[in-house]
mmCIF file of C-alpha atoms and ligand atoms in Angstrom:
data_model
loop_
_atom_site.group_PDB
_atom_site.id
_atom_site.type_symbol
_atom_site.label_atom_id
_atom_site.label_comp_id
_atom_site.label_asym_id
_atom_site.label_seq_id
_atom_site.Cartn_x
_atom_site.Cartn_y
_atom_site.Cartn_z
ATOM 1 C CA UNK R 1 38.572 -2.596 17.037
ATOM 2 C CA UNK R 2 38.508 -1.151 20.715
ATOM 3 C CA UNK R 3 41.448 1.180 21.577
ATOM 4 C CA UNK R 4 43.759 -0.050 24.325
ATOM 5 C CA UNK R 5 46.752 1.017 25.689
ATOM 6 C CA UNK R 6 48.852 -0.599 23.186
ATOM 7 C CA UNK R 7 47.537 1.310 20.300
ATOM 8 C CA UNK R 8 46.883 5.206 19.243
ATOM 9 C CA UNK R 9 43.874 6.809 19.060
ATOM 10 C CA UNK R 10 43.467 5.509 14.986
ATOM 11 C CA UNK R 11 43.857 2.073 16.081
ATOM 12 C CA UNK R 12 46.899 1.523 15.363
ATOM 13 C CA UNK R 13 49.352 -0.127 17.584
ATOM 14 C CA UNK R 14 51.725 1.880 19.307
ATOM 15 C CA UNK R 15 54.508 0.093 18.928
ATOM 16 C CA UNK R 16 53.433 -0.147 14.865
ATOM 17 C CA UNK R 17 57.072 0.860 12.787
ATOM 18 C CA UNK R 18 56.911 3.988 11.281
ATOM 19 C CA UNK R 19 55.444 4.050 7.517
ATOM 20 C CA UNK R 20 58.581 3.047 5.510
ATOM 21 C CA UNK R 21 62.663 4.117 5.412
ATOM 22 C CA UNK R 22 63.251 7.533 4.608
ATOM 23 C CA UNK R 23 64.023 7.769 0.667
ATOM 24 C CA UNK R 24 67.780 7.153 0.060
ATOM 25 C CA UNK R 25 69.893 10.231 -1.596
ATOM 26 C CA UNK R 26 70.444 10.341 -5.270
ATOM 27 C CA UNK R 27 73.013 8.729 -7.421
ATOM 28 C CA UNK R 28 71.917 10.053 -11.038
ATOM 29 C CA UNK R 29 69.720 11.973 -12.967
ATOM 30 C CA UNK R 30 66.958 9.205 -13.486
ATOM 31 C CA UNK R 31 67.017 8.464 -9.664
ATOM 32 C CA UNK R 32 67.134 12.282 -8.648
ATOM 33 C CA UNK R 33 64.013 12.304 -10.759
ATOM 34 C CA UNK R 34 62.299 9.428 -9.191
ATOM 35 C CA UNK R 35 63.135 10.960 -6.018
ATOM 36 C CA UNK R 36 61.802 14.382 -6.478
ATOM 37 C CA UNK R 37 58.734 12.597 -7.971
ATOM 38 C CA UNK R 38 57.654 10.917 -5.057
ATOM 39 C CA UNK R 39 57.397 14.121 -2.892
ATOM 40 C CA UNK R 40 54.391 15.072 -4.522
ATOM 41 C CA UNK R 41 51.117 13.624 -2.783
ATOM 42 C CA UNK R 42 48.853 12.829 -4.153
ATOM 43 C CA UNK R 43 50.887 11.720 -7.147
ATOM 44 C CA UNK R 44 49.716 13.444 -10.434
ATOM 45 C CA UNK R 45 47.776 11.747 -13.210
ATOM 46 C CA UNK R 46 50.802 12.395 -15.038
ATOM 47 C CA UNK R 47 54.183 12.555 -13.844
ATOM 48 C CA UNK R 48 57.606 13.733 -16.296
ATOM 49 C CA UNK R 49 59.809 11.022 -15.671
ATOM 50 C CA UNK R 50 63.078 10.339 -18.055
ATOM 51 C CA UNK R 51 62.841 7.745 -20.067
ATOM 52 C CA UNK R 52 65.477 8.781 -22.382
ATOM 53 C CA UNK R 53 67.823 8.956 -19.178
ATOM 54 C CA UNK R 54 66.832 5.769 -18.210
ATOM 55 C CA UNK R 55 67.423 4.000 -21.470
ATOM 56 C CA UNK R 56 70.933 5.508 -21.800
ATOM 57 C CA UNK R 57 71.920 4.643 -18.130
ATOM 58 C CA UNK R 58 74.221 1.845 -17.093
ATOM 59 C CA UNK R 59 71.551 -0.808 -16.393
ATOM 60 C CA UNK R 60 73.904 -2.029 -13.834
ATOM 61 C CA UNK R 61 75.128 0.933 -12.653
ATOM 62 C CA UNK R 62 74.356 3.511 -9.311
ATOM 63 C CA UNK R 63 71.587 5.839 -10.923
ATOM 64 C CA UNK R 64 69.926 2.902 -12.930
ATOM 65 C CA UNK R 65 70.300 0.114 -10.037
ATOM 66 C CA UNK R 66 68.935 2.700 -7.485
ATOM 67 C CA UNK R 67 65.732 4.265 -9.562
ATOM 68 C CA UNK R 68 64.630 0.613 -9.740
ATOM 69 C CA UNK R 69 65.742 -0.314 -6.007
ATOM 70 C CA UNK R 70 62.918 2.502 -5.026
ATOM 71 C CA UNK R 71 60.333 2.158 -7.462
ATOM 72 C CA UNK R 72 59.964 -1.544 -6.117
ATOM 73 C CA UNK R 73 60.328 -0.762 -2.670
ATOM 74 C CA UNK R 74 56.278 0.999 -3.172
ATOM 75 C CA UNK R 75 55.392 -2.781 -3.497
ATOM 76 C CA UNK R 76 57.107 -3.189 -0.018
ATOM 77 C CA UNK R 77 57.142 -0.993 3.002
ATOM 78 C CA UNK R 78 56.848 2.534 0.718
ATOM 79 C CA UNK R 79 58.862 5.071 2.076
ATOM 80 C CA UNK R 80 58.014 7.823 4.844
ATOM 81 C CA UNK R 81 56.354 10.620 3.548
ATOM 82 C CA UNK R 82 55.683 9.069 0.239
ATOM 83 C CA UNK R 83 51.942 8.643 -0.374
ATOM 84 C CA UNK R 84 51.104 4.725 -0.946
ATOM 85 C CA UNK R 85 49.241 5.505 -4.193
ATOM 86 C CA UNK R 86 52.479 6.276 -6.315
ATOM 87 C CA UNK R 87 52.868 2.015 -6.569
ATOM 88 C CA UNK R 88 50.617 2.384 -9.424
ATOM 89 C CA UNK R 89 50.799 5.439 -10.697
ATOM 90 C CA UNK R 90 51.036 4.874 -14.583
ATOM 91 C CA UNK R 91 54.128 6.634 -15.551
ATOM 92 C CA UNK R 92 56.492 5.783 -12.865
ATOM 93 C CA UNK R 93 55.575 2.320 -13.612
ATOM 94 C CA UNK R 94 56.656 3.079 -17.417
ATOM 95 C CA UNK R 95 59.853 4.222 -16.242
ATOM 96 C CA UNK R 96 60.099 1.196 -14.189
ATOM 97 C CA UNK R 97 59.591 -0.562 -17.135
ATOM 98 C CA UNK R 98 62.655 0.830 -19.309
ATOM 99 C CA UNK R 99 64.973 0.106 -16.514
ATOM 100 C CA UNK R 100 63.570 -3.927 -16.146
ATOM 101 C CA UNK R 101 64.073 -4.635 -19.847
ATOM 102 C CA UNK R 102 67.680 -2.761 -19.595
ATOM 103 C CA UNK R 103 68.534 -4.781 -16.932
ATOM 104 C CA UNK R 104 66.897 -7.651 -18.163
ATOM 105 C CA UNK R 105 68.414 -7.394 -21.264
ATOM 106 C CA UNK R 106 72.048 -6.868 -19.449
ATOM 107 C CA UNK R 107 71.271 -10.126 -17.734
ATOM 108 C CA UNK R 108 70.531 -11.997 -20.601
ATOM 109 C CA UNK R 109 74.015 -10.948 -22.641
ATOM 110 C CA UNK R 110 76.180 -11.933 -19.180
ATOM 111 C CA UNK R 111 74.650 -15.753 -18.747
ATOM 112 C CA UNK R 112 75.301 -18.493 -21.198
ATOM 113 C CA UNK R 113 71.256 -19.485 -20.838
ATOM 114 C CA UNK R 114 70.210 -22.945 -22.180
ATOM 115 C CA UNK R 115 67.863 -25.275 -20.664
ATOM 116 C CA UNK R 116 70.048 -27.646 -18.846
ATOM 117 C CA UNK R 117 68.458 -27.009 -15.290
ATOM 118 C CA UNK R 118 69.977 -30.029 -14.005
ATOM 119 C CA UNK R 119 73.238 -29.383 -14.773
ATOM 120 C CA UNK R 120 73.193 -25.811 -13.650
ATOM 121 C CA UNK R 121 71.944 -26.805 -10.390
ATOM 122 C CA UNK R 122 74.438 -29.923 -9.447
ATOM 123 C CA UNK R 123 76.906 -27.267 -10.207
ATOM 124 C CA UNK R 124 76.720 -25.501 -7.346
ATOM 125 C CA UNK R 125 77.170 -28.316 -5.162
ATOM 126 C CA UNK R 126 80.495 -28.457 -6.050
ATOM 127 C CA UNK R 127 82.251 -26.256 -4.177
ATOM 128 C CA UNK R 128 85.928 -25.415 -5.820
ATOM 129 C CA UNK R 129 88.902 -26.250 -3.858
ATOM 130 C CA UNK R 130 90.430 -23.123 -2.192
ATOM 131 C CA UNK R 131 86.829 -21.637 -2.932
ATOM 132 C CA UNK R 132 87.549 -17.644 -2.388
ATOM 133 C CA UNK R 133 83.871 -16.242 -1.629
ATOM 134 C CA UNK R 134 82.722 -14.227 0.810
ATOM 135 C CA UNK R 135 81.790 -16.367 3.385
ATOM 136 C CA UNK R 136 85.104 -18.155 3.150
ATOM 137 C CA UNK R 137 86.773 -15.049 3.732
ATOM 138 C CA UNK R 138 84.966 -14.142 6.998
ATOM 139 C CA UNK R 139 85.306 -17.570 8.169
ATOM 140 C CA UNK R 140 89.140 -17.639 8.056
ATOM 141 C CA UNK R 141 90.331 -14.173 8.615
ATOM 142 C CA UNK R 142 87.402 -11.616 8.843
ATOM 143 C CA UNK R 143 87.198 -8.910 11.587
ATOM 144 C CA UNK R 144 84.213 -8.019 12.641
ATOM 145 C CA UNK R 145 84.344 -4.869 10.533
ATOM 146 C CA UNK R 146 84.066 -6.445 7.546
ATOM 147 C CA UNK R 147 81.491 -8.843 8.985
ATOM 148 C CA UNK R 148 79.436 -5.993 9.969
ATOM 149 C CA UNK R 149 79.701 -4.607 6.136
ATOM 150 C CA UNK R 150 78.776 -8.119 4.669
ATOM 151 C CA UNK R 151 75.526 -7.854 7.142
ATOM 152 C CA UNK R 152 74.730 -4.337 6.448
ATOM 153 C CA UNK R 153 75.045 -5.492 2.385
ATOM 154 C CA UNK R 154 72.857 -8.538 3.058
ATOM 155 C CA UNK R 155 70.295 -6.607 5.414
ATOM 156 C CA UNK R 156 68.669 -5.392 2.125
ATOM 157 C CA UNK R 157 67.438 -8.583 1.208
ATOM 158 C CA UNK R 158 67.123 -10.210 4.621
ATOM 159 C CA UNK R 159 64.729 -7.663 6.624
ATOM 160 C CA UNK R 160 62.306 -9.058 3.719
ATOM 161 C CA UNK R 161 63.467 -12.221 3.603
ATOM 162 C CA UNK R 162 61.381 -14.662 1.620
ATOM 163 C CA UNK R 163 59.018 -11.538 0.761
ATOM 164 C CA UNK R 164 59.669 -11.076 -2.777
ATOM 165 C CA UNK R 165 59.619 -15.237 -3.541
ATOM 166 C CA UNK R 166 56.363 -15.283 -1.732
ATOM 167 C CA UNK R 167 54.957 -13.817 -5.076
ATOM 168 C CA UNK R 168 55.828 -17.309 -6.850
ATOM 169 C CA UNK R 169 52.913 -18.840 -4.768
ATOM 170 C CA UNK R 170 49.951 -17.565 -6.555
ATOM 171 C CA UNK R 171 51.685 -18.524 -9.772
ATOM 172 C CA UNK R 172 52.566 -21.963 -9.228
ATOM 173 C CA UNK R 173 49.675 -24.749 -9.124
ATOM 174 C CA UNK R 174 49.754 -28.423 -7.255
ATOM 175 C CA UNK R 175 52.800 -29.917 -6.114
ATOM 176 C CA UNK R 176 55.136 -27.487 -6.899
ATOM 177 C CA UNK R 177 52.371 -24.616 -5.110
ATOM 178 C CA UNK R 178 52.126 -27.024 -2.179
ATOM 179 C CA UNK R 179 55.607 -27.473 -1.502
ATOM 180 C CA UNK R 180 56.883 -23.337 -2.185
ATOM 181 C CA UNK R 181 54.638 -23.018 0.531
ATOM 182 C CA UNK R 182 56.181 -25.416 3.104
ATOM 183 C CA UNK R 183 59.542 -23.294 2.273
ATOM 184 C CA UNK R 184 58.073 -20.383 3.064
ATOM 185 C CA UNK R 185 56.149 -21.110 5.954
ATOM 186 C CA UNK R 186 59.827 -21.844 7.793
ATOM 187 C CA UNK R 187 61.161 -18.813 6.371
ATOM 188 C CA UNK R 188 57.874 -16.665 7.548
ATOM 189 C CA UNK R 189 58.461 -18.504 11.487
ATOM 190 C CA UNK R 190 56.371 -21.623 10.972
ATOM 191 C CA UNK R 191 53.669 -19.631 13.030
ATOM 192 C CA UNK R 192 55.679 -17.384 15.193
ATOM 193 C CA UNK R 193 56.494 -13.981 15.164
ATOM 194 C CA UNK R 194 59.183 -14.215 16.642
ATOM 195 C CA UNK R 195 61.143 -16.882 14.452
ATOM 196 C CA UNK R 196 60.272 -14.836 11.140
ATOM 197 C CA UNK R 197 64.027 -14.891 9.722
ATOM 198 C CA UNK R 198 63.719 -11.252 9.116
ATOM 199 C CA UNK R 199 63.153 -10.824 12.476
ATOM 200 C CA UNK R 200 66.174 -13.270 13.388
ATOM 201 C CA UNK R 201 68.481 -10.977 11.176
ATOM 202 C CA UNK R 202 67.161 -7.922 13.034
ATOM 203 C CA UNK R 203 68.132 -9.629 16.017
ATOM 204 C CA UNK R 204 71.486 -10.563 14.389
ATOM 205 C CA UNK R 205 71.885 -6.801 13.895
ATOM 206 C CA UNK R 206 71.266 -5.668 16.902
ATOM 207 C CA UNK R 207 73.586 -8.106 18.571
ATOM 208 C CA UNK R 208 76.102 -7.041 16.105
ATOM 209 C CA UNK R 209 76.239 -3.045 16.949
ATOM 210 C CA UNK R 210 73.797 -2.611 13.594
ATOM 211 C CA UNK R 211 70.640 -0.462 13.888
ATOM 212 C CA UNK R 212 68.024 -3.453 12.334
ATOM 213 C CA UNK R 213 65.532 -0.543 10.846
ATOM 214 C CA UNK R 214 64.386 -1.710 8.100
ATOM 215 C CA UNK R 215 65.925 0.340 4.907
ATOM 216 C CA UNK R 216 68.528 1.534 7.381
ATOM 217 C CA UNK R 217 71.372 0.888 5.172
ATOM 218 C CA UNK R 218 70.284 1.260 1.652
ATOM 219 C CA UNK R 219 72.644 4.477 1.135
ATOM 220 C CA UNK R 220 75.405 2.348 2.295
ATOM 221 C CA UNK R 221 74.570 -0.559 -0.635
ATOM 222 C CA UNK R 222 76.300 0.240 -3.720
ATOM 223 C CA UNK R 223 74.746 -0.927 -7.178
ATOM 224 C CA UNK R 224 76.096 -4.608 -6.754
ATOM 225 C CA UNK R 225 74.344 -4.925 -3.912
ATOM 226 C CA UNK R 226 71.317 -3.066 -5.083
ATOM 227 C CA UNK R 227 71.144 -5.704 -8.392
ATOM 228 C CA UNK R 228 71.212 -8.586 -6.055
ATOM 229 C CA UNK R 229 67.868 -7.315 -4.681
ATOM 230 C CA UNK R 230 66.180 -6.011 -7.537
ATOM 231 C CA UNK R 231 66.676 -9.189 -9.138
ATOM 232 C CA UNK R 232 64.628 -10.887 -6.872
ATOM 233 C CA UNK R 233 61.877 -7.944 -7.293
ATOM 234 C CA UNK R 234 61.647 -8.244 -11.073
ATOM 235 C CA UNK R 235 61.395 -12.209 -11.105
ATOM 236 C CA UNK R 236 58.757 -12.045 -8.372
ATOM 237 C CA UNK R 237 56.694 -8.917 -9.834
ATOM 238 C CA UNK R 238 56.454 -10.746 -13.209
ATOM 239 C CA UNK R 239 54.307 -14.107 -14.045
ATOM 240 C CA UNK R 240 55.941 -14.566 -17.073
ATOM 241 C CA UNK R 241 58.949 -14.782 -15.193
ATOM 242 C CA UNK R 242 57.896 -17.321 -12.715
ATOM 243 C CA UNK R 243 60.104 -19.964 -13.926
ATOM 244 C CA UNK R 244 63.426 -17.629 -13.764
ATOM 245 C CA UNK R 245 62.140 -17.239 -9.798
ATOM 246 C CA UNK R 246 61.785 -20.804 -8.744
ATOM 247 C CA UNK R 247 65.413 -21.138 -10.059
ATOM 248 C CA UNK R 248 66.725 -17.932 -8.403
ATOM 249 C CA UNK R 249 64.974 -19.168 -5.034
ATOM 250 C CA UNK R 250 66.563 -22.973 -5.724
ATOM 251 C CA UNK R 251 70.091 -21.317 -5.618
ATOM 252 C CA UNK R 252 69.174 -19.289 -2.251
ATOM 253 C CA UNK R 253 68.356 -22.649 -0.936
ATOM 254 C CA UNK R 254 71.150 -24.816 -2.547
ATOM 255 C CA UNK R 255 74.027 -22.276 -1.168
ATOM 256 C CA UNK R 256 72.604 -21.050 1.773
ATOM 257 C CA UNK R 257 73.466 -24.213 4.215
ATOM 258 C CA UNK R 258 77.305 -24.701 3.500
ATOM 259 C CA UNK R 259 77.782 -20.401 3.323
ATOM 260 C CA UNK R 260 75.974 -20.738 6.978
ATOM 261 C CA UNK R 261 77.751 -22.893 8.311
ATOM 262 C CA UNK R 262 80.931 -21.023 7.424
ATOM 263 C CA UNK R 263 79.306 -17.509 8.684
ATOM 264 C CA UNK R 264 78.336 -19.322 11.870
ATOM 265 C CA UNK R 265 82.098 -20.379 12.309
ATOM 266 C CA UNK R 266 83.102 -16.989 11.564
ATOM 267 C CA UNK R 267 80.862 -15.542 14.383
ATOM 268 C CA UNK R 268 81.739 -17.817 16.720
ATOM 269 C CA UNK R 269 85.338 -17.001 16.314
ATOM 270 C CA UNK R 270 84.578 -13.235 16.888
ATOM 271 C CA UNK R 271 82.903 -14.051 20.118
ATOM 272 C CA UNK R 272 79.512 -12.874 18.665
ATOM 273 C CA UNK R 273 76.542 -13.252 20.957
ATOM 274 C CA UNK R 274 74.247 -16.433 20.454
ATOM 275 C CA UNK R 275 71.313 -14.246 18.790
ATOM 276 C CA UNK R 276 73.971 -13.364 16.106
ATOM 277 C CA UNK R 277 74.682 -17.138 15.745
ATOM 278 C CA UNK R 278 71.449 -18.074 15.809
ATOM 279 C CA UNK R 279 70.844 -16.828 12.580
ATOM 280 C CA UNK R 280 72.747 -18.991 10.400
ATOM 281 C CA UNK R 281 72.814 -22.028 13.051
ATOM 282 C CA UNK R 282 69.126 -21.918 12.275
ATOM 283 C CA UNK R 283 69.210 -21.986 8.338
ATOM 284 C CA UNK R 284 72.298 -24.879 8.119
ATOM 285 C CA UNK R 285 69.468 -27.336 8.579
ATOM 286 C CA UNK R 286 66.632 -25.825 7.704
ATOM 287 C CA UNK R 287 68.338 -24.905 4.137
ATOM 288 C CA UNK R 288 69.453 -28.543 3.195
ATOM 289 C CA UNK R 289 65.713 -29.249 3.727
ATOM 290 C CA UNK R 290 64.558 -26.423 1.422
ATOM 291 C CA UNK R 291 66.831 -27.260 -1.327
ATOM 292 C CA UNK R 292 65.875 -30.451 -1.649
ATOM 293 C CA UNK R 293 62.273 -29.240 -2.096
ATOM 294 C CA UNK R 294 63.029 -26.476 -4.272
ATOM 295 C CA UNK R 295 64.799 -28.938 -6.539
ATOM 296 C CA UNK R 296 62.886 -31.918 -6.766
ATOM 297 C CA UNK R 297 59.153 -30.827 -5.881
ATOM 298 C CA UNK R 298 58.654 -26.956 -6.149
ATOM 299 C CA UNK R 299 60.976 -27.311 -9.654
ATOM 300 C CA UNK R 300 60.880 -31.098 -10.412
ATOM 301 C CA UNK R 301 56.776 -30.212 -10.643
ATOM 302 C CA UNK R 302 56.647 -27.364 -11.972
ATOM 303 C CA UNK R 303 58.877 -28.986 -14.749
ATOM 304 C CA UNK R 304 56.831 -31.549 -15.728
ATOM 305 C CA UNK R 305 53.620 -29.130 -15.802
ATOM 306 C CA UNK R 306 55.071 -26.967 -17.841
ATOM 307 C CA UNK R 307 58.639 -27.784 -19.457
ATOM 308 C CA UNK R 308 58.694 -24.958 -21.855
ATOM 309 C CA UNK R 309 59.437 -22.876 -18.737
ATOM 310 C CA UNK R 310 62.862 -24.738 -18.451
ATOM 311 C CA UNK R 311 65.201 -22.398 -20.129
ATOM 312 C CA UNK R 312 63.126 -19.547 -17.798
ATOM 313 C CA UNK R 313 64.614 -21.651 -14.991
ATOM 314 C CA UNK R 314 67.650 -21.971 -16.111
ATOM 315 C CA UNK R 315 67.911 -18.334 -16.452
ATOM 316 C CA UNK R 316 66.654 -18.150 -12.977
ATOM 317 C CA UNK R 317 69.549 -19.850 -11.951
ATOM 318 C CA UNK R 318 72.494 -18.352 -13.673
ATOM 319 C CA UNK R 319 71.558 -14.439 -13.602
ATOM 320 C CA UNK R 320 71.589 -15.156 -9.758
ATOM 321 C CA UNK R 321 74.918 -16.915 -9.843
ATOM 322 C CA UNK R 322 75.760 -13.637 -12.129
ATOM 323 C CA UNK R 323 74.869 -11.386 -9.800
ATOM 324 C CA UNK R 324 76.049 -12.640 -6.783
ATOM 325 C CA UNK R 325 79.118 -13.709 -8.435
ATOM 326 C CA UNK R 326 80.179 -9.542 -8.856
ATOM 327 C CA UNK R 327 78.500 -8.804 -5.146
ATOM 328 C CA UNK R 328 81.249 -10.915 -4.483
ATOM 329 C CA UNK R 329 83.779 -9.966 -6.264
ATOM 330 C CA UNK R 330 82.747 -6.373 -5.278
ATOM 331 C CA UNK R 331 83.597 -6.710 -1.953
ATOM 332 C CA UNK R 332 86.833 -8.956 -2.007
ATOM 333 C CA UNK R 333 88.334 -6.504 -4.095
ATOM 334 C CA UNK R 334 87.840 -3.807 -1.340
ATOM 335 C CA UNK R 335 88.919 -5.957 1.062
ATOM 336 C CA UNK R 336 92.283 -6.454 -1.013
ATOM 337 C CA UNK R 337 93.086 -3.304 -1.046
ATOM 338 C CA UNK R 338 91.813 -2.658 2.453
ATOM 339 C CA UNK R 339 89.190 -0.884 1.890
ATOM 340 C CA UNK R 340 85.354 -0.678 2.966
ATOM 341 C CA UNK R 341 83.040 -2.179 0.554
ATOM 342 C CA UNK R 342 80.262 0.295 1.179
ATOM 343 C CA UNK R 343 79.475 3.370 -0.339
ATOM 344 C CA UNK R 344 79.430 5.092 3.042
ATOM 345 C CA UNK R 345 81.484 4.501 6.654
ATOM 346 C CA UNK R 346 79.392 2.740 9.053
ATOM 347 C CA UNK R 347 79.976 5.310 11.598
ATOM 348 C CA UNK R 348 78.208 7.920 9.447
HETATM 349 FE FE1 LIG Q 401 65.613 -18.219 5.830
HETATM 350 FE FE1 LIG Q 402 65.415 -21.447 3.406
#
């Protein structure tokens, strides 16, 4: 590789992001731990985690929700200052593991389960009359303070959009392989760099007073937000899970084109600039195409492979409904009583 003027004497371009977020402040004893853990570089051959304090924490809660949040951000963009090697360092991956099958477990006791994919997916296309959600909120009467909380909640997942799905691919075989792909090729800028929908929410950000740095906001996400994310991290890190994933992406898909539409409304009624539109103008049509090949090919195939992995799917399906369900409800209660929904003011 010659060095030019776009790139530093190691070869690396200049304009290259720094290495990762710094890490985000405590919120417990098991993430304090996993915090002061990660300073160490290299990482030791073995490392005192809790696991005691990680089996008796809330698996939903702050310290639980966050410990996880940062052990799976090493399979990510790491964290500045935190040497790459820790993603597999043996014990931190044990801890990892004690908070998964908590929150797994939690998961499993909130969602009816079942195997009746079908019927779990038709019933989000019904959208209840007088439907109170989030995006039906900001559509009617938001301000753009609240829209720029429900941005700085969603910029968690959305700087890596499509990421953590794009572990399905390798899992996932024919049709159902062939067709994930085609998703994610639109989600990844069908070729461009600059159409990456990560890269559209950055711009969304930005247009929206934001800072778009990736990891920017994560002290600002409270554990809600948090499980939203780390569910898609634990269905994508684990093959045995694969099924659970292509029914958690199938209900990103199914919702996303109405809740756009709405968003795109909403922005447009706070005079937003077109890059903010953009956004969710961009995923109203897109989305309606993804869904339907989520549903019938990525799922419909992947089905008829292997149906045994249909109550997987199905459990795909409602633990993301679950989650995003109390996200919700999270921040219209806030909102009710007229208060932020984050953990910290924007300002700060
Ligand atoms: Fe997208
Ligand atoms: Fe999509």
């Amino acid at each position: 590789m010659t060095v030019g003027a776009d790139r530093t004497s190691t070869g690396a371009r200049a304009d290259a992001p720094p290495a990762g977020p710094p890490l985000p402040e405590a919120r417990g004893p098991v993430s304090a731990a996993v915090r002061d853990a990660l300073t160490q570089a290299p990482p030791p051959e073995h490392a005192a985690l809790p696991l005691d304090r990680a089996r008796a924490a809330d698996p939903l809660g702050e310290d639980a929700q966050l410990a996880l949040y940062v052990c799976y951000e090493l399979h990510y963009r790491g964290f500045a200052g935190v040497a790459e090697s820790w993603e597999w360092q043996p014990d931190l991956l044990r801890l990892r593991g004690v908070l998964e099958d908590r929150f797994l477990a939690a998961l499993r006791e909130a969602v009816p389960g079942g195997t009746d994919v079908t019927g779990d997916l038709d019933a989000l296309l019904v959208e209840p009359l007088g439907a109170r959600g989030v995006s039906h909120r900001l559509k009617s009467h938001g301000t753009w303070e609240r829209m720029r909380e429900y941005l700085v909640h969603r910029s968690l997942y959305q700087l890596k959009e499509a990421d953590p799905q794009a572990w399905l691919i390798p899992r996932l075989t024919g049709q159902a392989k062939a067709s994930l792909v085609a998703v994610e090729f639109d989600e990844f800028g069908a070729g461009h760099g600059d159409r990456v929908h990560a890269r559209l929410f950055a711009d969304l950000m930005a247009g929206a007073g934001l800072d778009p740095a990736y990891g920017r906001y994560v002290d600002h996400a409270p554990a809600p937000t948090l499980a939203t994310v780390n569910l898609m991290s634990l269905l994508g890190l684990h093959r045995s899970l694969r099924g659970a994933m292509a029914g958690h992406f199938a209900v990103l898909e199914i919702t996303s084109s109405p809740g756009s539409q709405r968003l795109a409304r909403a922005l447009e009624r706070l005079g937003a600039e077109p890059r903010c539109v953009h956004f969710f103008t961009e995923h109203i049509e897109a989305d309606a195409v993804h869904e339907q090949l989520m549903r019938r090919c990525v799922i419909g195939d992947l089905l008829d492979r292997e149906p045994e992995q249909a109550a997987a799917v199905a459990f795909g399906v409602q633990a993301t409904n679950y989650l995003e369900a109390r996200w919700s409800d999270h921040l219209l209660a806030a909102w009710d009583a007229d208060r932020s929904s984050l953990r910290l003011p924007l300002d700060a």
